[in-house]
């Protein structure tokens, strides 16, 4: 069957998603598909200009190495620990008082109120002829030079006492230089990323000059830069030749190595992206004492290095999961796909706001008669055992016990006993109505299958069918449960879907070997149970497909907008294996109660990036508090003790203080100790996270961690 998922969802591109017969990372646009006309570069934070200055500003911006999750575009590193800083009022008042003290000392010396001892060094160490010579100019120079020296000594002393240096660093020219944007001086040619020096060093000077000229002329954008850089990585790794790459660049310039769709950008962008680092900005880390000082006030961004450990976002409806997290990540992954660096599958309810159809290559609208694409029920595999395992996980994975011998394994065996014989006879797997009839145990379908096996000489497969017939009607047989679940897909709304006869255009997740952008709309309205089955099916097919990919340099990501009913024991194990296959998953839940209680801790442990949005319940907050653990912190205990006066004078003073202040005189005792406390308590997560904010912990594929951070998703 034709399940390659090769056509654009709109039917406007005849080119296929699988790689053409060229280099694997240099997709070629067929002659009949014209390339998109050049447009001004699009750079985050910089308006597009026709002369290419916006692109050059973007590509030359500093991107220093930073901790996981820090938005590196234009980032200015901060120290790990907050420096001890004197309050501004105290600092300025101390500086003024020190100046007045210095002025007073100089005035007393100059007017002779402190005597003439301060001029003794001049009189002792200089000849009398210098001080009493007839040369009035020289004499004045000597004395006033000495006065200036004394004034400088006084100024240095009071300056140190009044911390004038700190005032200058905080409010003087250095502070203005830090606040002012960096000057737009172009870097040296050997350090300019817009000159493509790596190509020149490899002998592709003509290609580098062509790309540099297009960048200066405003014909290159960030997606072009990322796509050509990805293709150059393929040259360096030996996957394709330098001559092929150079020829494509000289022929097409910035439009070389196009994505098979022919697109060079998305129809529109909502989030800020930096394709040099691969990050998308989600918000700003709050300036909160609970956040590490190095993160406060910095941009918070995610990229494939963090999504490779998967992400779970939990928050009630309206907390910003879809608009603030899912869509920016889906948009970023679509840009990576256009650059030839990623494959993305976005799954959500129809109308959930997952981006326009034009942003995707394949749009599968299950239950919509106008859908151009169908979904391959068996994931594109021809192995009956593999197809049975994936289908069993989708149908009854949520019913499986979290221990060996649960329904999932028995269901896999039952399905394999039917799929193998059916494929041997018909050369394909059964459609939904055919599979339902076989699982129901009706004599007609089973008898027809038995006769076909006998006629075609597949006696060895008759034992599978005999075993299935012996189990029919026995207590504990899961065939009836499977039939009931398949019946949810055998509805009139899905009559034109899940076809296996080759009459439709089913999409298979086997296409994840290619930089494909896929959106799958689930029929959540009116078919909630069927939507959960299909969501489990896509997740099971995704984890199975990424494990057998040939080219794992392509990052693959599944974005599941609502994972209710999807968390199963096999799904948790599959998510754990994604990291080794250069893949990840993004899951959202309204509450952790949507996942079975025995699987909540394994799920939070299997996922590296965990996000708790505002509005969380205390019970959900407790699970996050446990997985985030505790840390040592400094606790200060302040005790006020009333002072008892013993003498009449002391009692009079205490009475006067009580009349003036209204409080009895007390002595304050401060005790400092180290205690172990939760990073974020369940109560703080439930009641201390402002609207539009989230608490997010991060782990990248290298094992580097970021503690739970309070993030403003609106900035």
XYZ file of C-alpha atoms in Angstrom:
715
model
C 0.000 0.000 0.000
C 1.027 3.547 -0.620
C 1.802 4.825 2.847
C 4.838 6.960 2.317
C 3.201 10.219 3.384
C 4.783 12.003 0.479
C 2.311 14.645 -0.638
C 1.609 18.096 0.651
C -1.678 18.324 2.532
C -2.993 20.943 0.121
C -1.997 18.992 -2.946
C -0.029 21.902 -4.341
C 3.396 20.260 -4.362
C 4.087 17.186 -6.398
C 7.493 16.564 -4.888
C 7.830 13.814 -2.319
C 8.835 13.997 1.316
C 11.414 11.162 1.139
C 14.862 12.319 0.114
C 15.529 12.650 -3.573
C 18.362 10.881 -5.261
C 20.888 13.453 -4.137
C 22.785 14.036 -0.929
C 20.678 13.153 2.135
C 20.827 16.613 3.632
C 20.441 18.590 0.397
C 16.806 18.149 -0.713
C 16.245 19.288 -4.270
C 13.136 21.031 -5.561
C 11.797 19.532 -8.812
C 11.829 21.789 -11.873
C 8.054 22.042 -11.949
C 7.963 23.531 -8.421
C 9.357 27.087 -8.568
C 11.281 28.308 -5.572
C 9.707 30.960 -3.400
C 10.746 34.483 -4.376
C 13.374 36.044 -2.135
C 12.061 38.095 0.751
C 13.778 40.328 3.293
C 15.567 38.504 6.072
C 13.681 37.862 9.281
C 15.700 38.181 12.435
C 14.449 38.145 16.019
C 14.165 41.629 17.438
C 15.486 43.318 14.288
C 13.106 44.753 11.642
C 13.697 43.497 8.093
C 15.657 45.884 5.881
C 16.079 45.530 2.139
C 19.866 45.910 2.236
C 20.473 42.850 4.411
C 21.562 44.772 7.503
C 18.909 43.036 9.629
C 20.223 39.603 8.706
C 23.840 40.665 9.219
C 22.972 42.109 12.627
C 21.239 38.865 13.569
C 23.975 36.507 12.391
C 26.746 38.586 14.002
C 25.025 38.927 17.377
C 26.944 37.420 20.317
C 25.747 34.026 21.549
C 27.921 33.110 24.524
C 27.791 29.699 26.144
C 25.204 29.673 28.914
C 23.414 27.417 31.365
C 20.592 25.168 30.076
C 17.498 27.153 29.133
C 19.121 30.583 28.853
C 18.222 32.548 25.695
C 21.714 32.907 24.228
C 20.956 35.530 21.564
C 22.604 38.705 22.853
C 22.960 37.184 26.324
C 25.215 38.859 28.894
C 26.415 36.305 31.461
C 25.912 37.029 35.124
C 27.846 35.646 38.103
C 26.530 32.484 39.722
C 26.174 34.119 43.125
C 24.562 37.480 43.794
C 27.271 39.959 44.806
C 26.871 41.655 48.155
C 25.520 45.040 47.130
C 25.089 48.033 49.379
C 21.614 49.611 49.189
C 21.539 52.655 46.922
C 20.380 55.047 49.639
C 23.117 53.959 52.014
C 25.753 54.075 49.270
C 24.881 57.594 48.079
C 24.493 59.029 51.562
C 27.843 57.543 52.602
C 29.523 59.059 49.531
C 28.079 62.521 50.287
C 29.037 62.334 53.968
C 32.587 61.252 53.066
C 32.868 64.212 50.673
C 31.710 66.620 53.380
C 34.201 65.127 55.858
C 37.024 65.582 53.359
C 35.936 69.139 52.662
C 35.874 69.879 56.396
C 39.372 68.444 56.935
C 40.798 70.480 54.043
C 39.073 73.635 55.249
C 40.504 73.184 58.743
C 43.998 72.626 57.352
C 43.842 75.537 54.916
C 42.598 78.030 57.480
C 45.175 76.952 60.040
C 42.755 75.667 62.687
C 44.837 72.466 62.987
C 48.220 74.203 63.060
C 51.042 74.170 60.526
C 52.341 70.661 61.141
C 51.035 69.449 57.783
C 53.620 71.568 55.884
C 56.573 70.216 57.903
C 57.451 67.526 55.288
C 57.893 70.271 52.671
C 60.118 72.313 54.962
C 62.200 69.339 56.065
C 62.872 67.773 52.693
C 63.369 70.798 50.457
C 66.261 73.328 50.538
C 65.560 76.816 51.906
C 66.691 78.316 48.606
C 63.743 76.623 46.854
C 61.166 78.019 49.264
C 62.632 81.516 49.694
C 64.081 82.179 46.258
C 63.368 85.302 44.315
C 61.624 83.262 41.600
C 57.986 83.805 42.517
C 56.697 81.459 39.797
C 58.872 78.576 40.928
C 58.077 79.247 44.555
C 54.310 79.216 43.851
C 54.638 76.035 41.799
C 56.367 74.269 44.706
C 53.847 75.294 47.356
C 50.706 74.756 45.313
C 52.001 71.435 44.070
C 52.374 70.367 47.696
C 48.834 71.579 48.495
C 47.504 69.587 45.557
C 49.280 66.459 46.819
C 47.728 66.829 50.270
C 44.273 67.385 48.713
C 44.684 64.227 46.637
C 45.651 62.200 49.712
C 42.563 63.447 51.532
C 40.389 62.728 48.471
C 41.707 59.172 48.129
C 41.121 58.509 51.806
C 37.556 59.796 51.902
C 36.882 58.195 48.503
C 37.767 54.780 49.878
C 35.752 55.493 53.003
C 32.729 56.655 50.978
C 33.023 53.946 48.265
C 33.195 56.443 45.423
C 34.433 53.699 43.103
C 31.240 51.697 43.631
C 29.153 54.815 42.980
C 31.030 55.370 39.701
C 30.580 51.753 38.580
C 26.900 51.740 39.459
C 25.815 55.189 38.257
C 28.653 56.534 36.135
C 29.866 55.924 32.607
C 30.388 52.126 33.063
C 26.698 51.733 33.919
C 25.691 53.717 30.824
C 27.966 51.576 28.668
C 26.378 48.405 30.027
C 22.885 49.737 29.409
C 23.643 51.075 25.929
C 23.511 48.621 22.997
C 26.790 47.417 21.596
C 28.210 49.375 18.702
C 27.465 48.023 15.275
C 31.041 47.590 14.191
C 31.428 44.715 11.735
C 33.744 41.960 12.973
C 37.042 41.163 11.347
C 36.651 39.237 8.058
C 38.235 36.099 9.515
C 35.704 36.154 12.399
C 32.602 37.220 10.455
C 30.026 34.382 10.265
C 28.445 36.105 7.250
C 31.634 35.425 5.243
C 31.285 31.606 5.469
C 34.964 31.146 6.265
C 34.531 27.421 6.859
C 33.651 27.041 3.175
C 36.659 29.111 2.136
C 38.973 26.975 4.274
C 37.661 23.829 2.558
C 38.281 25.192 -0.935
C 34.732 26.347 -1.727
C 35.609 30.044 -2.014
C 33.235 30.695 -4.923
C 30.273 29.294 -2.970
C 31.239 31.309 0.113
C 31.461 34.513 -1.913
C 28.040 33.882 -3.471
C 26.439 33.344 -0.055
C 28.165 36.403 1.449
C 26.977 38.582 -1.448
C 23.376 37.394 -1.048
C 23.543 38.078 2.694
C 24.707 41.657 2.052
C 22.006 42.155 -0.567
C 19.185 41.089 1.796
C 18.370 37.866 -0.101
C 19.192 35.502 2.770
C 17.162 34.817 5.907
C 17.735 32.822 9.054
C 16.151 29.637 7.662
C 18.432 29.810 4.606
C 21.473 30.181 6.852
C 20.469 27.206 9.010
C 19.572 25.035 5.998
C 22.848 25.651 4.173
C 24.823 25.148 7.397
C 23.052 21.797 7.821
C 23.931 20.810 4.265
C 27.551 21.790 4.892
C 27.592 19.466 7.905
C 26.631 16.697 5.513
C 29.638 17.572 3.347
C 31.995 17.504 6.322
C 30.638 14.147 7.513
C 31.107 12.642 4.057
C 27.440 11.951 3.344
C 27.690 13.822 0.062
C 30.354 15.484 -2.024
C 31.726 19.008 -1.963
C 31.169 19.347 -5.710
C 27.432 18.698 -5.399
C 27.080 21.210 -2.578
C 29.130 23.867 -4.385
C 27.164 23.420 -7.587
C 23.848 23.851 -5.782
C 25.027 27.027 -4.045
C 26.468 28.586 -7.210
C 23.248 27.825 -9.062
C 20.646 28.920 -6.500
C 22.509 31.041 -3.949
C 20.600 31.441 -0.705
C 17.773 29.287 -2.113
C 20.053 26.246 -2.480
C 19.307 22.899 -0.831
C 15.618 23.698 -0.458
C 13.203 21.653 1.638
C 11.133 19.328 -0.615
C 8.095 21.574 -0.087
C 9.967 24.494 -1.661
C 9.209 26.709 1.358
C 11.913 28.963 2.756
C 9.931 30.178 5.746
C 6.646 29.735 7.604
C 3.576 31.807 6.666
C 3.970 33.705 9.938
C 5.719 33.586 13.295
C 4.397 34.232 16.774
C 7.476 33.437 18.867
C 11.109 34.606 18.764
C 13.488 32.091 17.221
C 17.241 31.843 16.878
C 18.161 29.188 14.361
C 21.885 29.513 15.030
C 21.438 28.053 18.513
C 18.180 26.287 17.623
C 16.279 27.985 20.454
C 12.783 29.385 20.750
C 12.078 31.918 23.475
C 9.158 31.074 25.775
C 9.440 33.905 28.301
C 11.629 35.587 30.907
C 12.945 34.104 34.118
C 11.474 36.123 36.953
C 13.664 38.293 39.164
C 12.685 36.227 42.199
C 14.842 35.165 45.169
C 13.870 31.543 44.551
C 15.574 31.627 41.132
C 19.366 31.299 40.926
C 21.002 34.688 40.456
C 22.542 33.676 37.098
C 19.035 33.096 35.667
C 17.189 36.131 37.019
C 15.944 38.451 34.296
C 17.308 36.298 31.453
C 15.283 34.935 28.551
C 14.056 31.356 28.897
C 14.379 29.279 25.727
C 14.163 25.653 24.652
C 15.858 23.805 21.804
C 16.449 20.253 20.582
C 19.162 19.769 23.206
C 16.477 20.105 25.901
C 13.532 18.611 24.023
C 15.686 15.526 23.490
C 14.921 14.619 27.111
C 11.164 15.291 26.528
C 8.895 17.858 28.169
C 5.784 17.497 30.326
C 3.632 20.590 30.967
C 0.821 20.354 33.521
C -1.747 23.078 34.080
C -5.510 23.632 33.987
C -7.413 24.892 30.985
C -6.567 28.514 30.227
C -3.154 28.426 31.912
C -1.331 28.879 28.588
C -0.213 25.359 27.673
C -1.214 25.518 24.009
C -0.582 29.176 23.209
C 2.451 29.698 25.440
C 4.234 26.347 25.159
C 2.917 23.949 22.511
C 2.551 26.305 19.541
C 5.915 28.097 19.992
C 7.649 24.712 20.199
C 5.746 23.389 17.166
C 6.626 26.550 15.240
C 10.298 26.166 16.153
C 10.363 22.522 15.102
C 8.708 23.393 11.780
C 11.494 25.924 11.154
C 14.056 23.244 11.993
C 12.347 20.941 9.505
C 12.592 23.585 6.774
C 16.296 23.794 7.623
C 16.623 20.014 7.203
C 17.409 19.453 10.869
C 14.218 17.963 12.337
C 11.016 16.040 11.731
C 7.945 17.010 13.741
C 4.532 15.451 14.353
C 1.979 17.703 16.095
C -1.145 16.020 17.479
C -4.124 17.816 18.955
C -7.839 18.363 18.750
C -9.234 19.993 15.641
C -9.233 23.772 16.081
C -6.847 23.679 19.048
C -4.673 26.460 17.620
C -1.671 24.460 16.480
C -0.845 26.680 13.553
C -2.143 27.128 10.009
C -2.228 24.249 7.565
C 0.250 26.104 5.342
C 2.901 25.623 8.037
C 2.852 21.836 7.532
C 3.626 19.423 4.735
C 1.013 16.869 5.800
C -2.251 17.587 7.604
C -4.322 14.557 8.626
C -7.864 15.540 9.650
C -9.320 12.332 11.022
C -13.089 12.294 10.663
C -13.095 15.212 8.205
C -14.202 14.164 4.702
C -12.109 16.973 3.189
C -8.868 15.571 4.581
C -6.350 14.825 1.833
C -4.459 12.361 4.005
C -5.377 9.225 5.890
C -3.572 7.691 8.881
C -1.891 4.317 8.530
C -3.393 2.172 11.284
C -0.391 -0.166 11.308
C 2.404 2.408 11.120
C 3.723 1.342 7.721
C 5.189 -1.937 8.989
C 4.857 -5.289 7.226
C 5.709 -7.358 10.308
C 2.514 -8.783 11.885
C 4.067 -9.039 15.338
C 5.222 -5.411 15.304
C 1.867 -4.230 13.984
C 0.083 -6.240 16.685
C 2.216 -4.760 19.464
C 1.601 -1.178 18.336
C -2.118 -1.694 17.768
C -2.574 -3.451 21.111
C -0.930 -0.540 22.899
C -3.335 1.846 21.177
C -6.463 -0.186 21.841
C -6.021 -1.430 25.413
C -2.757 0.096 26.637
C -4.665 2.167 29.186
C -6.182 -1.028 30.612
C -2.862 -2.835 31.037
C -1.593 -3.565 34.518
C 1.802 -2.021 35.295
C 3.386 -5.467 35.638
C 4.238 -8.362 33.267
C 1.312 -10.427 32.131
C -1.122 -7.548 31.830
C -3.760 -7.128 29.110
C -1.332 -5.502 26.690
C 0.761 -8.649 26.182
C -2.262 -10.924 25.869
C -3.820 -8.441 23.439
C -0.655 -8.443 21.337
C -0.825 -12.222 21.085
C -4.500 -12.165 20.097
C -3.950 -9.575 17.377
C -0.877 -11.376 16.039
C -2.926 -14.597 15.729
C -5.233 -12.752 13.319
C -2.968 -10.277 11.516
C -0.410 -12.879 10.424
C -2.873 -15.239 8.687
C -4.815 -12.335 7.154
C -1.682 -10.775 5.686
C -0.513 -14.117 4.304
C -3.784 -14.518 2.418
C -4.527 -10.934 1.263
C -1.077 -9.369 1.172
C -2.248 -6.578 3.486
C -3.543 -6.067 6.975
C -7.308 -6.027 7.671
C -9.329 -2.831 7.591
C -11.189 -1.695 10.694
C -14.491 -3.486 9.824
C -12.592 -6.650 8.881
C -10.562 -6.602 12.083
C -13.687 -6.038 14.151
C -15.375 -9.027 12.547
C -12.374 -11.274 13.245
C -12.141 -10.151 16.886
C -15.874 -10.679 17.445
C -15.322 -14.352 16.596
C -18.141 -14.453 14.048
C -18.116 -17.793 12.174
C -18.262 -16.130 8.775
C -15.006 -14.093 8.787
C -13.035 -16.782 10.652
C -14.346 -19.517 8.374
C -13.477 -17.533 5.249
C -9.981 -16.889 6.555
C -9.495 -20.586 7.399
C -10.605 -21.661 3.918
C -8.299 -19.108 2.284
C -5.360 -20.404 4.318
C -6.100 -23.949 3.284
C -6.482 -22.989 -0.376
C -3.179 -21.080 -0.442
C -1.204 -23.753 1.381
C -0.477 -21.870 4.612
C -1.095 -24.796 6.933
C 1.512 -23.504 9.382
C -0.607 -20.424 10.048
C -3.674 -22.523 10.734
C -2.272 -23.219 14.197
C -2.506 -19.492 14.965
C -6.122 -19.468 13.890
C -6.873 -22.646 15.837
C -5.450 -21.108 18.998
C -7.590 -17.992 18.516
C -10.750 -20.088 18.058
C -9.998 -22.135 21.193
C -9.736 -18.952 23.265
C -13.089 -17.599 22.071
C -15.622 -17.521 24.863
C -13.163 -18.529 27.572
C -13.042 -16.426 30.751
C -10.287 -13.843 30.527
C -10.277 -13.703 26.722
C -9.435 -10.152 25.674
C -10.837 -10.557 22.180
C -14.131 -9.033 23.227
C -12.406 -6.020 24.800
C -10.368 -5.514 21.643
C -13.490 -5.758 19.512
C -15.233 -3.152 21.660
C -12.302 -0.784 21.300
C -12.049 -1.341 17.540
C -15.786 -0.604 17.343
C -14.991 2.953 18.472
C -13.073 3.374 15.218
C -15.694 1.574 13.141
C -18.047 4.543 13.058
C -19.658 6.312 10.077
C -17.516 9.412 10.727
C -14.376 7.316 10.106
C -15.708 5.314 7.176
C -13.205 6.798 4.742
C -10.210 6.466 7.073
C -7.738 3.741 8.051
C -8.065 2.195 4.605
C -5.659 -0.660 3.828
C -6.701 -1.412 0.258
C -4.528 1.284 -1.311
C -7.445 3.546 -2.269
C -6.463 6.405 0.080
C -3.259 8.268 0.856
C -2.322 7.095 4.355
C 0.501 8.815 6.192
C 2.997 6.609 7.998
C 5.353 7.681 10.747
C 8.064 5.778 8.906
C 8.547 9.071 7.058
C 10.403 10.453 10.110
C 13.632 9.657 8.296
C 12.944 12.890 6.385
C 12.474 16.537 7.498
C 8.683 16.345 7.356
C 6.159 18.599 9.128
C 2.980 16.766 10.121
C -0.160 17.850 11.923
C -2.780 15.305 13.002
C -6.192 16.663 14.025
C -8.085 14.318 16.349
C -11.907 14.237 16.410
C -12.118 15.081 20.116
C -15.623 16.525 19.830
C -18.091 13.657 19.981
C -15.394 10.967 19.751
C -13.335 11.428 22.924
C -12.629 7.713 23.393
C -11.617 7.283 19.759
C -9.327 10.321 20.051
C -7.530 8.772 23.027
C -7.046 5.544 21.090
C -5.619 7.446 18.131
C -3.336 9.519 20.385
C -1.959 6.318 21.925
C -1.587 4.888 18.423
C 0.468 7.858 17.211
C 2.685 7.787 20.306
C 3.254 4.028 19.979
C 4.056 4.340 16.264
C 6.373 7.287 16.958
C 8.420 5.466 19.602
C 8.616 2.378 17.382
C 9.620 4.354 14.277
C 12.385 6.474 15.808
C 14.012 3.333 17.191
C 14.614 1.926 13.692
C 15.588 5.105 11.862
C 18.676 4.897 9.687
C 19.646 8.582 9.949
C 19.512 9.635 13.589
C 21.214 12.962 12.943
C 17.710 14.285 12.209
C 15.961 15.272 15.434
C 12.441 13.834 15.662
C 9.823 15.228 18.025
C 6.211 14.378 18.809
C 4.112 17.253 20.194
C 0.957 15.941 21.880
C -1.286 18.789 22.955
C -3.440 16.724 25.326
C -2.010 13.479 26.685
C -5.102 12.506 28.662
C -5.440 8.712 28.549
C -2.120 8.339 26.717
C 0.164 7.629 29.674
C 0.573 3.853 29.831
C 3.373 1.605 31.107
C 4.608 1.001 27.551
C 4.367 4.711 26.727
C 6.581 5.566 29.705
C 9.138 2.970 28.617
C 9.001 4.302 25.062
C 9.598 7.883 26.219
C 12.646 6.703 28.164
C 14.121 5.277 24.942
C 13.593 8.412 22.827
C 16.686 10.163 24.128
C 19.037 7.524 22.706
C 17.400 7.867 19.275
C 17.836 11.682 19.043
C 14.117 12.161 19.568
C 11.809 13.636 22.167
C 8.181 14.188 23.054
C 6.207 17.175 24.335
C 3.162 16.203 26.408
C 0.583 18.365 28.169
C -1.919 17.409 30.868
C -4.596 19.399 32.621
C -3.797 17.529 35.816
C -1.661 14.578 36.831
C -4.901 12.826 37.739
C -5.248 12.202 33.994
C -2.419 9.684 34.378
C -2.799 6.533 36.516
C -1.454 6.952 40.039
C 1.171 4.140 39.736
C 2.583 5.818 36.590
C 2.913 9.418 37.794
C 6.293 9.021 39.456
C 7.740 6.923 36.572
C 6.443 9.513 34.083
C 8.011 12.441 35.938
C 11.222 10.441 36.283
C 11.379 9.497 32.599
C 10.978 13.108 31.388
C 13.850 15.569 31.730
C 11.941 18.884 31.420
C 8.989 19.364 33.775
C 6.693 22.384 33.799
C 4.033 23.264 36.367
C 1.809 26.132 35.234
C -0.273 28.445 37.411
C -3.496 27.071 38.823
C -2.054 23.683 39.764
C -3.822 21.730 42.517
C -1.962 20.998 45.786
C -2.077 17.277 44.986
C -0.322 17.826 41.660
C 2.050 20.227 43.379
C 3.014 17.500 45.827
C 4.154 15.214 42.979
C 6.275 18.004 41.468
C 7.691 18.910 44.893
C 8.784 15.308 45.415
C 10.487 14.951 42.045
C 12.282 18.309 42.420
C 13.558 17.302 45.844
C 15.119 19.458 48.541
C 18.094 21.780 48.879
C 20.197 23.213 51.684
C 19.344 26.802 52.481
C 20.200 29.351 55.150
C 17.479 29.981 57.731
C 17.530 33.045 59.980
C 15.628 32.943 63.276
C 15.059 36.366 64.842
C 14.096 36.585 68.508
C 13.063 39.821 70.272
C 13.648 39.838 74.050
C 12.289 42.623 76.238
C 14.980 44.525 78.148
C 14.348 44.871 81.897
C 15.854 47.996 83.450
C 17.353 47.630 86.929
C 18.136 51.245 87.807
C 15.780 54.200 88.157
C 17.584 56.026 85.362
C 17.242 53.019 83.064
C 13.548 52.709 83.875
C 13.082 56.394 83.063
C 14.824 55.980 79.718
C 12.725 52.900 78.903
C 9.547 54.778 79.781
C 10.567 57.640 77.525
C 11.285 55.239 74.634
C 7.908 53.559 75.153
C 6.142 56.908 75.041
C 7.964 57.920 71.841
C 7.866 54.608 69.921
C 4.853 52.951 71.451
C 6.838 49.734 72.012
C 8.780 48.353 74.910
C 12.582 48.321 74.499
C 13.769 44.977 73.121
C 17.028 43.265 72.217
C 17.125 41.307 68.957
C 18.971 37.976 68.671
C 19.603 36.456 65.217
C 20.370 32.741 64.760
C 21.610 31.520 61.375
C 21.538 27.802 60.531
C 21.557 25.494 57.512
C 18.310 23.588 56.905
C 17.048 21.301 54.120
C 13.855 22.509 52.504
C 11.821 21.720 49.380
C 12.812 23.745 46.341
C 9.130 24.421 45.682
C 6.504 23.200 48.117
C 3.105 21.930 47.065
C 1.464 24.996 48.617
C 3.765 27.396 46.745
C 3.091 25.648 43.435
C -0.654 25.754 44.049
C -0.930 29.307 45.386
C 2.371 31.108 44.773
C 2.668 30.943 40.966
C 1.145 34.110 39.414
C -1.144 33.869 36.364
C 0.785 33.564 33.127
C 3.788 32.084 34.946
C 5.155 28.568 35.279
C 7.805 26.719 37.262
C 10.108 24.816 34.920
C 13.042 22.467 35.537
C 15.339 21.475 32.673
C 17.743 18.683 31.745
C 19.615 18.575 28.446
C 20.866 15.539 26.557
C 24.345 15.976 28.069
C 22.943 15.561 31.563
C 23.261 19.233 32.607
C 20.496 20.394 34.931
C 18.708 23.636 35.677
C 16.789 23.856 38.971
C 13.092 24.754 39.022
C 12.750 28.290 37.645
C 9.838 30.697 37.946
C 9.213 31.918 34.385
C 6.937 34.642 33.029
C 5.466 33.164 29.850
C 4.004 36.517 28.750
C 7.284 38.424 28.296
